[in-house]
XYZ file of C-alpha atoms in Angstrom:
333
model
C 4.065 -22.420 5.966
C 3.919 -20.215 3.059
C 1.821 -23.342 1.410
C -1.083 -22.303 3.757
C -1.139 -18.241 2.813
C -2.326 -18.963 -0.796
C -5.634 -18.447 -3.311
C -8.225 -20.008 -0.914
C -11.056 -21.604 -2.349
C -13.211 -22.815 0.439
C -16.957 -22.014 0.712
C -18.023 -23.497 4.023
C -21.932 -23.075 2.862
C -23.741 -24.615 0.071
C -24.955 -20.773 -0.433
C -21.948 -18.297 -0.517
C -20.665 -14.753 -1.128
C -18.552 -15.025 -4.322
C -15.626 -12.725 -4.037
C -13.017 -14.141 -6.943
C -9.791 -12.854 -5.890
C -10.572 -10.826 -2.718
C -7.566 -10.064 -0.260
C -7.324 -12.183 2.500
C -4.083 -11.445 4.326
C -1.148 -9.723 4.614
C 2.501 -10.799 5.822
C 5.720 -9.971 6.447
C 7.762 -12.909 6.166
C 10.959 -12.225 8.525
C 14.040 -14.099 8.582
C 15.252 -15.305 12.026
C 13.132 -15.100 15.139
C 11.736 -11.705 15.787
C 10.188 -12.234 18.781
C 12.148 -10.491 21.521
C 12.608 -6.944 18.811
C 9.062 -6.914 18.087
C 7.725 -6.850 21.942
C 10.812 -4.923 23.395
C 10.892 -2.555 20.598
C 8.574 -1.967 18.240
C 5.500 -2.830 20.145
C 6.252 0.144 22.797
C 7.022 2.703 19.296
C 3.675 1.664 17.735
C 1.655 4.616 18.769
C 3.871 7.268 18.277
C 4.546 5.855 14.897
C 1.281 5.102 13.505
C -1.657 5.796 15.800
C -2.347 2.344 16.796
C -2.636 1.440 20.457
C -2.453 -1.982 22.120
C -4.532 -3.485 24.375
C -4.803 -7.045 25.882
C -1.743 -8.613 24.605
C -1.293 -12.074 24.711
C 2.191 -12.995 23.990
C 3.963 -16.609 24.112
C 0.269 -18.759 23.630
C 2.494 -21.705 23.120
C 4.204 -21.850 26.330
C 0.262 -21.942 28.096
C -0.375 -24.975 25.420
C 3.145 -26.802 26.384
C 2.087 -26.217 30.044
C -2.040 -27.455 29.639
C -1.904 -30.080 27.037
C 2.063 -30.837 26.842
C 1.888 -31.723 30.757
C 1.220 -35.385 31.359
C 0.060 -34.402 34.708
C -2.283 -31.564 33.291
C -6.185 -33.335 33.030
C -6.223 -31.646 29.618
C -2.964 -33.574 28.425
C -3.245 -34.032 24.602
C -1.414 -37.812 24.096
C -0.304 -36.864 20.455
C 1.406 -33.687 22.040
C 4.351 -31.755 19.970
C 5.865 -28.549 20.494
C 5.143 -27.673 16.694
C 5.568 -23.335 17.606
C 8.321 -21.133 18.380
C 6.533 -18.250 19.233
C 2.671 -17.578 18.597
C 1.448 -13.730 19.620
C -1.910 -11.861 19.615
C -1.143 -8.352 20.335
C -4.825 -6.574 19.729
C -4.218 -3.305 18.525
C -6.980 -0.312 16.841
C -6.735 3.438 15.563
C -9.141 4.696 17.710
C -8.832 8.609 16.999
C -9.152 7.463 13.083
C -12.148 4.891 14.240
C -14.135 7.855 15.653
C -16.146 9.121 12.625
C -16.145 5.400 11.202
C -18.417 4.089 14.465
C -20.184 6.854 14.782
C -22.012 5.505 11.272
C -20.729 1.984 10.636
C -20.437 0.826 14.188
C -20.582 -2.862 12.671
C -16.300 -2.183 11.878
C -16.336 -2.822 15.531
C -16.375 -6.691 14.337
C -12.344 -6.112 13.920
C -11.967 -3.538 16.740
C -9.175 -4.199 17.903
C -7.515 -6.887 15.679
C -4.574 -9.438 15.820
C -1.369 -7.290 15.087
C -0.294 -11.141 14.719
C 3.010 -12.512 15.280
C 4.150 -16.564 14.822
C 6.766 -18.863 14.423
C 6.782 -22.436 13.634
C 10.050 -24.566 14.461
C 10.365 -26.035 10.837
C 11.179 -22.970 9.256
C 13.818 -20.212 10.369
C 11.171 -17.161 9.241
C 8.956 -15.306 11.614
C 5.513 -14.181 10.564
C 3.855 -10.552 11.195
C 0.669 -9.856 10.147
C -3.231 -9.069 9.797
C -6.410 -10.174 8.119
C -6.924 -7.481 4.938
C -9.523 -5.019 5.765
C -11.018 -4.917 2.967
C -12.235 -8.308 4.421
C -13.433 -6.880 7.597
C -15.304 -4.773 6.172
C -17.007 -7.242 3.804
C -17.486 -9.512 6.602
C -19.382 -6.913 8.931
C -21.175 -5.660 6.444
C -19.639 -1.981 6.622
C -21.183 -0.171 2.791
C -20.768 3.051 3.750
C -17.918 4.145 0.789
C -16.376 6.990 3.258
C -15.955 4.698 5.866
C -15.193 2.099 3.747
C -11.718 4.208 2.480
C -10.960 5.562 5.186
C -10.890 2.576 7.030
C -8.559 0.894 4.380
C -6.684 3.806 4.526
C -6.297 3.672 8.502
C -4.154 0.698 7.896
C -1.521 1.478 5.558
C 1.081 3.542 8.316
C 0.653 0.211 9.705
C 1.896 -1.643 7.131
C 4.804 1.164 5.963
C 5.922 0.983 9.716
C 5.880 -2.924 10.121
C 8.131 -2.813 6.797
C 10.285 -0.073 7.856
C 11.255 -1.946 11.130
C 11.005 -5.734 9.704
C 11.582 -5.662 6.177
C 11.175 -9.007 5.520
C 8.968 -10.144 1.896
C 5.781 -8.595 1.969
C 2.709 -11.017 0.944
C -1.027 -10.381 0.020
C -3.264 -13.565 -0.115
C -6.484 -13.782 -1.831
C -9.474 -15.870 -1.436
C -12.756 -16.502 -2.938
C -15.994 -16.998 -0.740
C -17.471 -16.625 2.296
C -20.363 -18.073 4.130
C -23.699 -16.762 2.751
C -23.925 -15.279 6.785
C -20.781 -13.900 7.749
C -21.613 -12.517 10.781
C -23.685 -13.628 13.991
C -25.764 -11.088 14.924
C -28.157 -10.559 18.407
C -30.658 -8.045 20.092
C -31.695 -7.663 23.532
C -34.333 -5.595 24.992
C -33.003 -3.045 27.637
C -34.633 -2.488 30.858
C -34.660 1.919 30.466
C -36.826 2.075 34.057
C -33.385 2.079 35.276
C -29.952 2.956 35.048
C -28.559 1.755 31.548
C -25.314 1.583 32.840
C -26.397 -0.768 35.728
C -28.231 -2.484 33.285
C -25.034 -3.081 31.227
C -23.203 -4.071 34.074
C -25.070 -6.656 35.403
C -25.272 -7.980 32.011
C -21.709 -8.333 31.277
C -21.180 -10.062 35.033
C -23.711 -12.772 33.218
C -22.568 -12.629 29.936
C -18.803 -13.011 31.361
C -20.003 -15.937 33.802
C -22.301 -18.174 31.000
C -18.555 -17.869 28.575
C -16.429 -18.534 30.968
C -18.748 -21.759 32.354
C -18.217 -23.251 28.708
C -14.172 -23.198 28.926
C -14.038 -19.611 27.005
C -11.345 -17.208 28.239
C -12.628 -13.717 28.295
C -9.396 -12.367 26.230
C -9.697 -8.765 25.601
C -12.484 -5.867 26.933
C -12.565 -2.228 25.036
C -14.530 0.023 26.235
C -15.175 2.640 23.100
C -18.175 5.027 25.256
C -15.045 5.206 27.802
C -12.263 5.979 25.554
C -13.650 8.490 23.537
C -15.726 10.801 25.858
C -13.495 10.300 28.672
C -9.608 9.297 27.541
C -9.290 10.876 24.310
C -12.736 13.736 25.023
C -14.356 12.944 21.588
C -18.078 13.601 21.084
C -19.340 9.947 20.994
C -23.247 10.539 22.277
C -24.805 8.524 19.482
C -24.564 5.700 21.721
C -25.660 5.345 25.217
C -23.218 2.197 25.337
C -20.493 0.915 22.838
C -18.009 -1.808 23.890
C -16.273 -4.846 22.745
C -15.012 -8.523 24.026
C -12.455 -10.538 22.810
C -13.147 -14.270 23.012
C -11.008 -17.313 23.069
C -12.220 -20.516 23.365
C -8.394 -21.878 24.717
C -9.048 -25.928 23.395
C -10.223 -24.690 20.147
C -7.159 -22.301 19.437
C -4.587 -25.191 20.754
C -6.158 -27.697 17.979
C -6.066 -24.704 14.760
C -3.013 -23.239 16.052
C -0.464 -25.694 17.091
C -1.725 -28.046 14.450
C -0.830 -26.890 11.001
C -2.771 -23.629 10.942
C -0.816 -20.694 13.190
C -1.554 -18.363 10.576
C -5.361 -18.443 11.539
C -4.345 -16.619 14.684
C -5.064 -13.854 12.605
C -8.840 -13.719 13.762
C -8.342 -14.215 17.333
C -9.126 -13.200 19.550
C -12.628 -13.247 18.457
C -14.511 -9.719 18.793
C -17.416 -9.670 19.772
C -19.167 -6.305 19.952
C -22.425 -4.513 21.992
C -23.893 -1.238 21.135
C -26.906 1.057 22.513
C -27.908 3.544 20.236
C -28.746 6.667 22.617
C -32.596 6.424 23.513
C -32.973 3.107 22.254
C -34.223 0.077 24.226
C -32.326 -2.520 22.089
C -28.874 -3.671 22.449
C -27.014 -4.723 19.484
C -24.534 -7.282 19.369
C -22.230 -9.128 16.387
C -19.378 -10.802 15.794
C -17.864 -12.959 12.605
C -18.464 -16.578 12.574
C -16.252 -18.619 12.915
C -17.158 -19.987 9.252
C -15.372 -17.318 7.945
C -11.929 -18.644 9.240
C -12.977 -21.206 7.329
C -13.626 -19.879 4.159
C -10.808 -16.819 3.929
C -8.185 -19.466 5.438
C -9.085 -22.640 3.030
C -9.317 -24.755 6.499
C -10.248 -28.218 4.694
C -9.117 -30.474 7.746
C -12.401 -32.086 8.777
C -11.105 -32.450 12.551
C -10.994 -28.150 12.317
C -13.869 -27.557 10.389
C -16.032 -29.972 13.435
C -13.995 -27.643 16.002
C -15.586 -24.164 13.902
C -19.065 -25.898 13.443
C -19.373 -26.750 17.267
C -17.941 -23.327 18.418
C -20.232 -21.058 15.869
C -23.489 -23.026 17.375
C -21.855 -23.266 20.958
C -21.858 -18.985 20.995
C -25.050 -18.522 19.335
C -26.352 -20.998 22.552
C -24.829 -19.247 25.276
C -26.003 -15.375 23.519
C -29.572 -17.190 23.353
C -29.492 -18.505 26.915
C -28.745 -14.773 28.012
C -31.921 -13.997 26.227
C -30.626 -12.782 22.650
C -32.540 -12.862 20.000
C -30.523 -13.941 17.161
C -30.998 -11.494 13.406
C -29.681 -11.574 10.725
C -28.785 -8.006 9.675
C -25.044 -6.667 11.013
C -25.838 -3.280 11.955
């Protein structure tokens, strides 16, 4: 597997963001299979030890792809099924008392927010993987250019790291890459009905927005609610926005055909986030989220079978957001 965490060179556009050597990922490479210590025991230590929280996990992905497409009698049976994965984990995790002051001016960083604490195993090699996409390339992607954010952010995640060491040990590996799409992120408005109640407004939206996803075979994986968590969980000041939430999204066919074939290290950007913000007083809505391109580029995906899967699914959301009655732009914040 290690063959797949090296220099990528991919641009998935003709017109790209050069980037020579930017990071990409970071590992811990484990001996053995780590599964059972890192959910028993150092999932349930994670806040205390470093701030971050987790929400929506998603642990043993490859048992629900042995039971959908490993199942003869299972409509979705794949006919060139093998159990290629030990153990493949998202566990989404964020820092949100550290995220506070960061969305409150670059609420784009909610592109990442949470992210894929990410956890694999493949059965060809005895080594487990533990890990997460650089954020220096989150914020790149979203567009984040604030410098204060920008360092603190990067700074958010290094307890992270110390801790994921300090229980794993394990060799410790930063990837690099070179390009990404000229358009990393999709981005959306949509005008909000103020006559009324914006948070009945909201509401009804996400029962549609929820409804049109999960019509097109995508699982609704993950739901944060930031307005929530600040004002009322953690009683922050967070009135710069009237709303301020984020999905996670997981189209389940898509994942099976990058994950269990060749590429569980890609797990690193799923679930996909997806995030919607109203600016307090405002009648627009903003939503983004990073293309799927961008697994592309940052992961040197070359397979053409994978890079049709990306293509369909980055046009396939744009769609649905459209047929909601989102009008697609082009900035990220």
């Amino acid at each position: 597997m290690i063959q797949h965490l090296i220099k990528s060179t991919l641009a998935f556009s003709l017109t790209a963001i050069v980037l020579y050597g930017a990071p990409a990922n970071h590992f811990n490479i484990i001996d053995g299979d780590q599964e059972e210590k890192y959910e028993k025991e150092f999932l349930p230590s994670l806040e205390d030890a470093t701030g971050f929280s987790l929400s929506d996990p998603h642990e043993k992905i490859d048992d629900a792809y042995a039971k959908r497409y490993g199942n003869p009698k299972n409509p979705d049976y794949d006919k060139k099924w093998t159990t290629n994965l030990d153990n493949l984990g998202f566990f989404s995790v964020s820092n949100d008392i550290a995220l506070h002051d960061i969305l409150l001016s670059s609420p784009q960083a909610a592109g990442f927010q949470p992210f894929n604490l990410h956890i694999y195993k493949v059965k060809t090699e005895n080594v487990t993987y533990i890990g997460h996409l650089d954020p220096t390339t989150m914020l790149n992607v979203t567009g984040v250019t604030n410098e204060t954010d920008r360092k603190a952010y990067i700074e958010m995640f290094k307890p992270l790291d110390a801790y994921v060491t300090k229980e794993f040990g394990g060799k410790v590996i930063n990837t690099t890459f070179d390009k990404l799409p000229a358009k990393p992120m999709m981005t959306f408005e949509f005008e909000v009905d103020k006559n009324g109640d914006v948070v009945e407004w909201v509401e009804a939206f996400q029962e549609k927005f929820e409804a049109a996803f999960e019509e097109k075979d995508y699982i609704i994986a993950g739901f944060k609610n930031f307005k929530e968590i600040y004002e009322e969980d953690l009683e922050m000041p967070f009135d710069t926005y009237d709303q301020f939430f984020v999905y996670g999204l997981c189209h389940f066919t898509f994942s099976y055909n990058v994950f269990n074939k060749g590429r569980p290290d890609a797990g690193v950007f799923a679930p996909c986030a997806m995030y919607f913000y109203i600016k307090k007083g405002s009648n627009k809505m903003v939503v983004g989220m990073p293309r799927l391109a961008v697994w592309a580029a940052v992961m040197e995906i070359k397979d053409p079978v994978k890079l049709e899967w990306i293509k369909k699914i980055d046009k396939e959301i744009v769609d649905i957001m459209k047929s909601l009655g989102a009008k697609e732009i082009w900035e990220s914040y």
